[in-house]
mmCIF file of C-alpha atoms in Angstrom:
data_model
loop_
_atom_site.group_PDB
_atom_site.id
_atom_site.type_symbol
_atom_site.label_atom_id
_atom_site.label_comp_id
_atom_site.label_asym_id
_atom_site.label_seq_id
_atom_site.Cartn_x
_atom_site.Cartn_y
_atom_site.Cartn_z
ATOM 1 C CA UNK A 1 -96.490 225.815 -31.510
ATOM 2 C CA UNK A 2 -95.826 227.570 -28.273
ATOM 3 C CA UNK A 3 -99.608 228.709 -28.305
ATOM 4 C CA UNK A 4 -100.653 225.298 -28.741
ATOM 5 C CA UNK A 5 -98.956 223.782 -26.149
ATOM 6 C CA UNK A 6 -99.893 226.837 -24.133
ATOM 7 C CA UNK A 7 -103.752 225.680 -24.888
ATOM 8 C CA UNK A 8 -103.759 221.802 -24.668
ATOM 9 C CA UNK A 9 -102.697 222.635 -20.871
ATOM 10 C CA UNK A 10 -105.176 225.210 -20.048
ATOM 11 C CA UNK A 11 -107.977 222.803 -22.120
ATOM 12 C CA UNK A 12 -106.583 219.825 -20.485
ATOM 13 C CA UNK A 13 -107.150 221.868 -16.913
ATOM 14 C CA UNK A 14 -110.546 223.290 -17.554
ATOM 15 C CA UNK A 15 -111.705 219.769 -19.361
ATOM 16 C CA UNK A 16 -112.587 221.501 -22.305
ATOM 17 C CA UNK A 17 -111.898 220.214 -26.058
ATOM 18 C CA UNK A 18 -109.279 221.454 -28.130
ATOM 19 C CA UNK A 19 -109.295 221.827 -31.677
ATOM 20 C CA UNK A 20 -105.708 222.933 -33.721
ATOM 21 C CA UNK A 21 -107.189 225.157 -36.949
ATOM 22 C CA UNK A 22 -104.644 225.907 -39.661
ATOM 23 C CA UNK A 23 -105.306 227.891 -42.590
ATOM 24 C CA UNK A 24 -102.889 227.305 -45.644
ATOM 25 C CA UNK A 25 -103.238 230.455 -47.823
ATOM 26 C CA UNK A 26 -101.482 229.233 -50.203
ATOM 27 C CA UNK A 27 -99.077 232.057 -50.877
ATOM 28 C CA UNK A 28 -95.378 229.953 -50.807
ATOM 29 C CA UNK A 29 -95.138 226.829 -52.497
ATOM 30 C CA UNK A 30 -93.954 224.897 -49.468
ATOM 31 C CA UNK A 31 -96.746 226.237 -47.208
ATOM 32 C CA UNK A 32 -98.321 222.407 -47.626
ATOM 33 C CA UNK A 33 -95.633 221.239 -44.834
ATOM 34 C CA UNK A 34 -96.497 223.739 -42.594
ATOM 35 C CA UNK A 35 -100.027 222.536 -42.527
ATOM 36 C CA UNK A 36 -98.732 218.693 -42.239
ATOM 37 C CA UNK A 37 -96.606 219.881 -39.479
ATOM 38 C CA UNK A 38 -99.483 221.042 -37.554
ATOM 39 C CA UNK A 39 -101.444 217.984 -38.047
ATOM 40 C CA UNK A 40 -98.692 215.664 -36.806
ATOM 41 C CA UNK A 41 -98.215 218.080 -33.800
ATOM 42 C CA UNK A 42 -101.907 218.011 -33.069
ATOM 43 C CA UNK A 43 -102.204 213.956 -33.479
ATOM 44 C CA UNK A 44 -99.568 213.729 -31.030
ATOM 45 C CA UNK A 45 -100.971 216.610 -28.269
ATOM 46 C CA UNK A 46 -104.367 214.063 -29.018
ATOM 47 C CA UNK A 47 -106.360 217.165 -30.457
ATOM 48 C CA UNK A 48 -108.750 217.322 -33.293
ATOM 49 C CA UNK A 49 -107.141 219.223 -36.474
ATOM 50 C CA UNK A 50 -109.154 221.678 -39.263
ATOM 51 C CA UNK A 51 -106.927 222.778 -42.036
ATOM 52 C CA UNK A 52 -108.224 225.287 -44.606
ATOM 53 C CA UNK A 53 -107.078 225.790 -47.915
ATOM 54 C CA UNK A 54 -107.143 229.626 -49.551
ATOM 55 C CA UNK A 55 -105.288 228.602 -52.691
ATOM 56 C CA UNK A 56 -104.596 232.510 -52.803
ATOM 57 C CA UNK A 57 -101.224 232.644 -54.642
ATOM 58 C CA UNK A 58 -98.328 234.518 -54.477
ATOM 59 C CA UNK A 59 -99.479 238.675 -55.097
ATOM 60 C CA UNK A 60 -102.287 238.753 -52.265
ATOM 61 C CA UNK A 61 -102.302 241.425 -49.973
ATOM 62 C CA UNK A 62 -102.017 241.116 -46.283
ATOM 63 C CA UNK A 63 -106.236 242.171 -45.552
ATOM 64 C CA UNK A 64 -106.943 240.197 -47.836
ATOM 65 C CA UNK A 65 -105.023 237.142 -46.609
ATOM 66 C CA UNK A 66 -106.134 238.248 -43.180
ATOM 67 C CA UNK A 67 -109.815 238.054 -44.598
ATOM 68 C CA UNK A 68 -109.575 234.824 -45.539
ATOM 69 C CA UNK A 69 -107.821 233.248 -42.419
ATOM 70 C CA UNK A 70 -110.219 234.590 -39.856
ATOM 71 C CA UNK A 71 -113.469 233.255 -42.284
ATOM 72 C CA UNK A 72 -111.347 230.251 -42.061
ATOM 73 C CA UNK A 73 -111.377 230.336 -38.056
ATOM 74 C CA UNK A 74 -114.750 231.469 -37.377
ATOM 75 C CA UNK A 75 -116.335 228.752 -39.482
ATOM 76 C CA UNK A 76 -114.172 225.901 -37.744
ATOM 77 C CA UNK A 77 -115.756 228.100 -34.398
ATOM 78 C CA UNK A 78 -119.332 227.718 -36.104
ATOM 79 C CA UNK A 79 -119.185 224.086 -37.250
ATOM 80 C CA UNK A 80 -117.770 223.088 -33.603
ATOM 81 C CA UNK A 81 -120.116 225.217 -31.176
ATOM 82 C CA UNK A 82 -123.087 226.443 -33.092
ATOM 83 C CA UNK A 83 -124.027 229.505 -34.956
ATOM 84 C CA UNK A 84 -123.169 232.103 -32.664
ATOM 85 C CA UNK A 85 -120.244 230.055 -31.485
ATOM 86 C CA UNK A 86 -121.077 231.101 -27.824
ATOM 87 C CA UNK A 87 -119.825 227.842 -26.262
ATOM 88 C CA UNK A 88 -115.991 228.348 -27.648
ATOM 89 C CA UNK A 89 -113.602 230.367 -28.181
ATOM 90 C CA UNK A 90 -110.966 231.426 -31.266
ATOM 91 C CA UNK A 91 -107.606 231.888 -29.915
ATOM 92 C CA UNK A 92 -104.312 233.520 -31.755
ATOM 93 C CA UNK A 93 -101.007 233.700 -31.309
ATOM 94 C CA UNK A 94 -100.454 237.493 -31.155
ATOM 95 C CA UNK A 95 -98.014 238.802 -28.850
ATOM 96 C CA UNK A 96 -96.328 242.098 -27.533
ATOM 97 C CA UNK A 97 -94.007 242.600 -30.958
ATOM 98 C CA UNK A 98 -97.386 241.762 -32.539
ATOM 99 C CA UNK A 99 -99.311 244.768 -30.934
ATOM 100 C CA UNK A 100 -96.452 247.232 -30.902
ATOM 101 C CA UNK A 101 -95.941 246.540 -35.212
ATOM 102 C CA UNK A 102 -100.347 246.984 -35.270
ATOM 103 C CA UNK A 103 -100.263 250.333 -33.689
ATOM 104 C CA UNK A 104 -97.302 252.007 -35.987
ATOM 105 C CA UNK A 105 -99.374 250.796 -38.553
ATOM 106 C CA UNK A 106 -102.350 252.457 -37.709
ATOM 107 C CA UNK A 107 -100.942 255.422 -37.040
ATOM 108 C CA UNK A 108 -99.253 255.431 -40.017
ATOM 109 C CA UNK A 109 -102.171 254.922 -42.329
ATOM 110 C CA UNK A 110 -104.464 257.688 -39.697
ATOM 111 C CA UNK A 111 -106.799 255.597 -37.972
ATOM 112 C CA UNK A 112 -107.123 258.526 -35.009
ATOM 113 C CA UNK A 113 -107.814 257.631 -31.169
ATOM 114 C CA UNK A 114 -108.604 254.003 -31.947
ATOM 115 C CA UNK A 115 -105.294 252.872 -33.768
ATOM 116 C CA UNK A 116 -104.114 252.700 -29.772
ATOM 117 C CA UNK A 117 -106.818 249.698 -29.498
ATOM 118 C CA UNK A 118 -105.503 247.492 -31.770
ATOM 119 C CA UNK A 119 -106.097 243.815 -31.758
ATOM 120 C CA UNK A 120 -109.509 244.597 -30.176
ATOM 121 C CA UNK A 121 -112.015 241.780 -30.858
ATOM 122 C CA UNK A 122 -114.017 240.405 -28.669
ATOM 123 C CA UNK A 123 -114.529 237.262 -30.911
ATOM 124 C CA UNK A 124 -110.951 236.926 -30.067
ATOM 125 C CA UNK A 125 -108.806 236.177 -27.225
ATOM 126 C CA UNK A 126 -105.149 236.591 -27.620
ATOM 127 C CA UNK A 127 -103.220 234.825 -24.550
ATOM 128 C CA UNK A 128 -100.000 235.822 -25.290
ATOM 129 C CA UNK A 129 -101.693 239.755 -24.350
ATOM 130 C CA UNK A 130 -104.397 237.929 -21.657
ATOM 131 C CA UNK A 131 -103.126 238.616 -17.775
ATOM 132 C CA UNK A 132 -105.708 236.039 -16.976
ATOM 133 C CA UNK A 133 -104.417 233.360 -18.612
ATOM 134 C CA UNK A 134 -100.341 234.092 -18.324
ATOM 135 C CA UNK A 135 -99.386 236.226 -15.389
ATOM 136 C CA UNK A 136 -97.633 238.763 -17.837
ATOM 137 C CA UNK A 137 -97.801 238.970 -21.632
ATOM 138 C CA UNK A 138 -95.208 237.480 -23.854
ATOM 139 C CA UNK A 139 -93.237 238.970 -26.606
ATOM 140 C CA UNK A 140 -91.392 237.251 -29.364
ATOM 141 C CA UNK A 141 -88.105 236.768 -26.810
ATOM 142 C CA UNK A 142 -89.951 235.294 -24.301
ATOM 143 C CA UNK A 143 -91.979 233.119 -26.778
ATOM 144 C CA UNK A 144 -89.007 232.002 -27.848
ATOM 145 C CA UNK A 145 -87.556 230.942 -24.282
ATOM 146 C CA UNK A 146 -90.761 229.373 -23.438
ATOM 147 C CA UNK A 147 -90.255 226.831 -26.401
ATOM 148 C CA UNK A 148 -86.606 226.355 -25.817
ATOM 149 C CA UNK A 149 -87.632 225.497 -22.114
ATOM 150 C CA UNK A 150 -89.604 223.204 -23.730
ATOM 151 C CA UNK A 151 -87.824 221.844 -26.091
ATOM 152 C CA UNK A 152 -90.931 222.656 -28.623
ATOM 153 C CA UNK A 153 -90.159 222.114 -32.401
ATOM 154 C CA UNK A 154 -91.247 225.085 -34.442
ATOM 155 C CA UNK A 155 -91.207 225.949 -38.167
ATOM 156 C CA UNK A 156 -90.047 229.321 -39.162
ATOM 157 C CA UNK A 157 -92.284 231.145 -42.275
ATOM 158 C CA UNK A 158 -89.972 232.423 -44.416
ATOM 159 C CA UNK A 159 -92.627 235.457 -45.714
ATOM 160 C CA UNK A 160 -91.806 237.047 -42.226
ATOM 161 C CA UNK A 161 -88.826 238.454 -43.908
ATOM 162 C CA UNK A 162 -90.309 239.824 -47.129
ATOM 163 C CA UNK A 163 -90.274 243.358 -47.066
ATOM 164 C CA UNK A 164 -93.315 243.689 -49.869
ATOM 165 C CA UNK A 165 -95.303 243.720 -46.439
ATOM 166 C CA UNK A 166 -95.504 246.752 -44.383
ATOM 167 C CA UNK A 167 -95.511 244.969 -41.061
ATOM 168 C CA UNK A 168 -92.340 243.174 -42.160
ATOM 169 C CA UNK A 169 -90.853 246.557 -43.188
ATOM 170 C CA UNK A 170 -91.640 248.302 -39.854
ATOM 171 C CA UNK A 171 -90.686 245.270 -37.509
ATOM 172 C CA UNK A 172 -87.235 245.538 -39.242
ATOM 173 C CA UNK A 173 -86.741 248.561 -39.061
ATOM 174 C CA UNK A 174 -87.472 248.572 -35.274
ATOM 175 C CA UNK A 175 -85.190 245.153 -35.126
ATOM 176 C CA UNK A 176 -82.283 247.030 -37.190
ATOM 177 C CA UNK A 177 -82.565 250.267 -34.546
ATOM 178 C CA UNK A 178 -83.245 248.772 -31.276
ATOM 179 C CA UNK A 179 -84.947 251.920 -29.972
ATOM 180 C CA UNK A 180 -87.932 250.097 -28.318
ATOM 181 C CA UNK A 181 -86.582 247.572 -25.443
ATOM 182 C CA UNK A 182 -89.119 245.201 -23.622
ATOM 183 C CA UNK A 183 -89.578 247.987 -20.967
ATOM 184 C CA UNK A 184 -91.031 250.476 -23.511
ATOM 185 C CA UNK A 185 -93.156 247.756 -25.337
ATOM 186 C CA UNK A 186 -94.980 247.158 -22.148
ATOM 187 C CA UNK A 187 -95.496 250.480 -21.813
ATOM 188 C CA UNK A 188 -97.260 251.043 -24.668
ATOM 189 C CA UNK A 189 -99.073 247.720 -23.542
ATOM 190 C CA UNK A 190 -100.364 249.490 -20.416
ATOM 191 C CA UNK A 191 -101.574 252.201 -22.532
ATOM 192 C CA UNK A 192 -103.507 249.803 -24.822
ATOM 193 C CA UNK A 193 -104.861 248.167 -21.938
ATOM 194 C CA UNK A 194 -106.275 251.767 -21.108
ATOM 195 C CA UNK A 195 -107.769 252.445 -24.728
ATOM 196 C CA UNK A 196 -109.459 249.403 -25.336
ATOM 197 C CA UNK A 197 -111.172 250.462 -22.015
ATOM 198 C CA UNK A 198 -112.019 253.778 -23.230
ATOM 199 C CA UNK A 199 -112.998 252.264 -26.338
ATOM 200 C CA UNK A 200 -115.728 249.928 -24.612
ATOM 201 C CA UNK A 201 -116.954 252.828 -22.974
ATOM 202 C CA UNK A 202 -117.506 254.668 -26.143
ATOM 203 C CA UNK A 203 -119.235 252.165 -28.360
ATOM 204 C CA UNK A 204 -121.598 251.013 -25.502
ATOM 205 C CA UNK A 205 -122.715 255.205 -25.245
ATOM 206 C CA UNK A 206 -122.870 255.441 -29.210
ATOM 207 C CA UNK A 207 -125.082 252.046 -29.060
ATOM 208 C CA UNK A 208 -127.634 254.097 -26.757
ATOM 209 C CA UNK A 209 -127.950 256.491 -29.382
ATOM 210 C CA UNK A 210 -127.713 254.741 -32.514
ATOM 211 C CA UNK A 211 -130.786 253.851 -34.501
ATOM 212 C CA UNK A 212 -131.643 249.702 -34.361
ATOM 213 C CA UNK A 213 -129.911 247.505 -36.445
ATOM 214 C CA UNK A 214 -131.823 248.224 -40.294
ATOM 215 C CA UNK A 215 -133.125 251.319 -38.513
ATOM 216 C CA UNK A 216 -133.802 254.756 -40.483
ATOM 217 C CA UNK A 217 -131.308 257.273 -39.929
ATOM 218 C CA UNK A 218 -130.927 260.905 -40.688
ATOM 219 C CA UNK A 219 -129.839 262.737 -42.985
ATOM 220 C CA UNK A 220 -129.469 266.183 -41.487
ATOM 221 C CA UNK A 221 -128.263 264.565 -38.430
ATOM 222 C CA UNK A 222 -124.642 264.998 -40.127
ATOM 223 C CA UNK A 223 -124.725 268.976 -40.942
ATOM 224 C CA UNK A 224 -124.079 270.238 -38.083
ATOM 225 C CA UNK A 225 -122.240 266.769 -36.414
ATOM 226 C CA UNK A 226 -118.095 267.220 -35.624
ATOM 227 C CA UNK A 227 -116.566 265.085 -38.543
ATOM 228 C CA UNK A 228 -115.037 262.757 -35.400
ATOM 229 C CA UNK A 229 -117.959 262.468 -33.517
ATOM 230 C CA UNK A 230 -119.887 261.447 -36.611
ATOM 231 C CA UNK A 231 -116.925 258.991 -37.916
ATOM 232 C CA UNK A 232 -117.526 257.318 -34.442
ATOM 233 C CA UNK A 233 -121.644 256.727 -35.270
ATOM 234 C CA UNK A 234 -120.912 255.511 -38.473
ATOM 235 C CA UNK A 235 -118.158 253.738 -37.740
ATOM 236 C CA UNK A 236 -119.962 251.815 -35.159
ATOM 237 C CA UNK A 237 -123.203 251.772 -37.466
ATOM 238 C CA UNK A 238 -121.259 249.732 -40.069
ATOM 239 C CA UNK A 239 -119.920 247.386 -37.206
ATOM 240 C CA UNK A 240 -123.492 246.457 -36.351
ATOM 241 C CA UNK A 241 -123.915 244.793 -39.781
ATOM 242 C CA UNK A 242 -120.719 243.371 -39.810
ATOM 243 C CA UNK A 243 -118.621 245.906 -42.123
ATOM 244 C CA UNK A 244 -115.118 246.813 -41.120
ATOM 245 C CA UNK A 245 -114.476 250.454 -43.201
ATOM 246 C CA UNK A 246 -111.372 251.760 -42.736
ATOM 247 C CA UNK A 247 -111.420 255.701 -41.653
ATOM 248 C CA UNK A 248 -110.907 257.063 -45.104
ATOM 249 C CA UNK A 249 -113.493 254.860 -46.615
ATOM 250 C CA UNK A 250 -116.176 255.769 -43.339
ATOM 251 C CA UNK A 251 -115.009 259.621 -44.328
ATOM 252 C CA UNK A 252 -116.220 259.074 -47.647
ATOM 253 C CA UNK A 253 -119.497 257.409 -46.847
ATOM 254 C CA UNK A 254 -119.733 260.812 -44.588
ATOM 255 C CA UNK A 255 -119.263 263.005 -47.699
ATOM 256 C CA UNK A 256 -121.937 260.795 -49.799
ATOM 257 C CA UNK A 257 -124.331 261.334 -46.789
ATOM 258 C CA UNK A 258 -123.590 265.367 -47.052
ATOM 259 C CA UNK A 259 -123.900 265.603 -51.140
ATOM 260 C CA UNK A 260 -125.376 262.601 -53.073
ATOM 261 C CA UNK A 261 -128.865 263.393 -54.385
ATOM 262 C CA UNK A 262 -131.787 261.347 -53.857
ATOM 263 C CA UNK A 263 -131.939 257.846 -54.980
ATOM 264 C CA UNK A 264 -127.690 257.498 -55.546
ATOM 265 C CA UNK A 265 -126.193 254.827 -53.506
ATOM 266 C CA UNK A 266 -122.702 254.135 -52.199
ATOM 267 C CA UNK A 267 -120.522 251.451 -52.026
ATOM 268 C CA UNK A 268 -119.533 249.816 -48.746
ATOM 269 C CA UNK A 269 -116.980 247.432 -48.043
ATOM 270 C CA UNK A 270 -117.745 243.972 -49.203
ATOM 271 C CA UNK A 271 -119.636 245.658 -52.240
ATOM 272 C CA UNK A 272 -122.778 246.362 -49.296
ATOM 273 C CA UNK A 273 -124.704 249.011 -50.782
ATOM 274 C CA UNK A 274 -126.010 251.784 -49.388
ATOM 275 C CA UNK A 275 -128.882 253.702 -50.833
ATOM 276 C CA UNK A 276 -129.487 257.411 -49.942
ATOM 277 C CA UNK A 277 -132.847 258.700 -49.904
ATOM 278 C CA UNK A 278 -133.708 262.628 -50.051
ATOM 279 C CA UNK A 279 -133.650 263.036 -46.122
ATOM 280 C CA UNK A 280 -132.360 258.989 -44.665
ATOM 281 C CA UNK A 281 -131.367 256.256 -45.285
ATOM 282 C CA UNK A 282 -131.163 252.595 -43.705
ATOM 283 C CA UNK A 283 -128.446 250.683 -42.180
#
């Protein structure tokens, strides 16, 4: 709510048209008034309203209720602006709590360098984390001042306190032992400002080396590569045709390269298949 009313005053500044999008995965049984709530609150703000429906019931896991809410968001984005969606813009509420809960999850789980560039899409802008739209980023507290200021009506999702999600489990934990103050969080904010620069950097050198998009590569290229180093081509190699492996997944994909024989293939995210000829194979 706060991010909408945050939006129908920069759109209303910049003349630009806003749509609300609300995806209802359909995990609690009341999540139907969540999704009426939104519609109200966008008839009133005088903004156009897309509500999806993922029907995805109760047992889902987090990626894959994440999977479904951003298909959700970046077909509202298509239908509304084109294709490519170059004329608009997907914007989510994620703030500094957000961020700090991503990053002790990806370190947690091993995702190396990178888990300190979390919430990293460009497809995505996050205000809440955007100096050029607020003039410092927001956490949960201040979220929450900013809507009693006001006076913005808000409903509360109860799954927030479930603890069969890790992200639930850590941001209590952290709530419980109030070891990270504001201070600290925007530390750690300065230093993901830093990565994601690094990270840029990175990508755009491994794109100057990386064979085209359905391009042949290599083999033997990987025998004498650093495991990292070659983690970071294919990692960036799956990007380009729109696979998101985790770093397990891209280590095993490493191992197939090094030891499947001719003509085996193996099994990509998304069930993408990837077959492995004697000395290359395509991407």
């Amino acid at each position: 709510m706060v991010l909408l009313h945050l939006a129908r005053n920069v759109c209303k500044y910049r003349g630009e048209d806003l749509i609300a999008a609300h995806f209802d995965h359909g995990i609690r049984e009341n999540s139907a008034e969540d999704a009426e709530f939104v519609r109200r609150k966008a008839e009133e703000y005088g903004a156009e309203c897309r509500i999806g429906y993922g029907g995805l019931g109760a047992g889902v896991s987090e990626a894959e209720a994440r999977r479904a809410r951003y298909e959700f968001l970046y077909s509202v984005l298509s239908d509304a602006c084109g294709k490519n969606g170059d004329l608009g813009e997907i914007w989510t509420a994620h703030h500094v709590d957000d961020l700090v809960e991503s990053v002790v999850i990806n370190f947690i789980r091993g995702t190396g360098w990178r888990g300190l560039a979390a919430l990293d899409n460009q497809k995505i802008r996050r205000p809440f984390l955007d100096s050029k739209i607020l003039h410092k980023p927001m956490g949960k507290k201040q979220i929450f001042d900013y809507a009693a200021r006001h006076e913005l009506i808000y409903r509360e999702d109860p799954s927030n306190s479930w603890d069969e999600y890790l992200r639930n489990r850590i941001r209590h934990k952290m709530n419980e032992d109030q070891k990270i103050d504001y201070t600290q969080k925007m530390q750690l904010y300065k230093l993901w400002q830093r990565q994601k620069s690094v990270k840029a950097e990175v990508d755009q050198l491994i794109d100057t080396i990386l064979p085209a998009k359905g391009g042949v590569w290599r083999r033997e290229w990987f025998k004498d590569l650093e495991k990292n180093v070659a983690l970071e081509l294919l990692r960036r190699g799956t990007q380009r045709i729109d696979i998101e492996a985790t770093r397990p997944q891209l280590e095993n994909f490493r191992q197939a390269i090094l030891t499947y024989t001719s003509g085996k293939c193996f099994n990509l995210p998304g069930d993408r298949l990837i077959k492995l000829k004697r000395d290359e194979f395509e991407m």
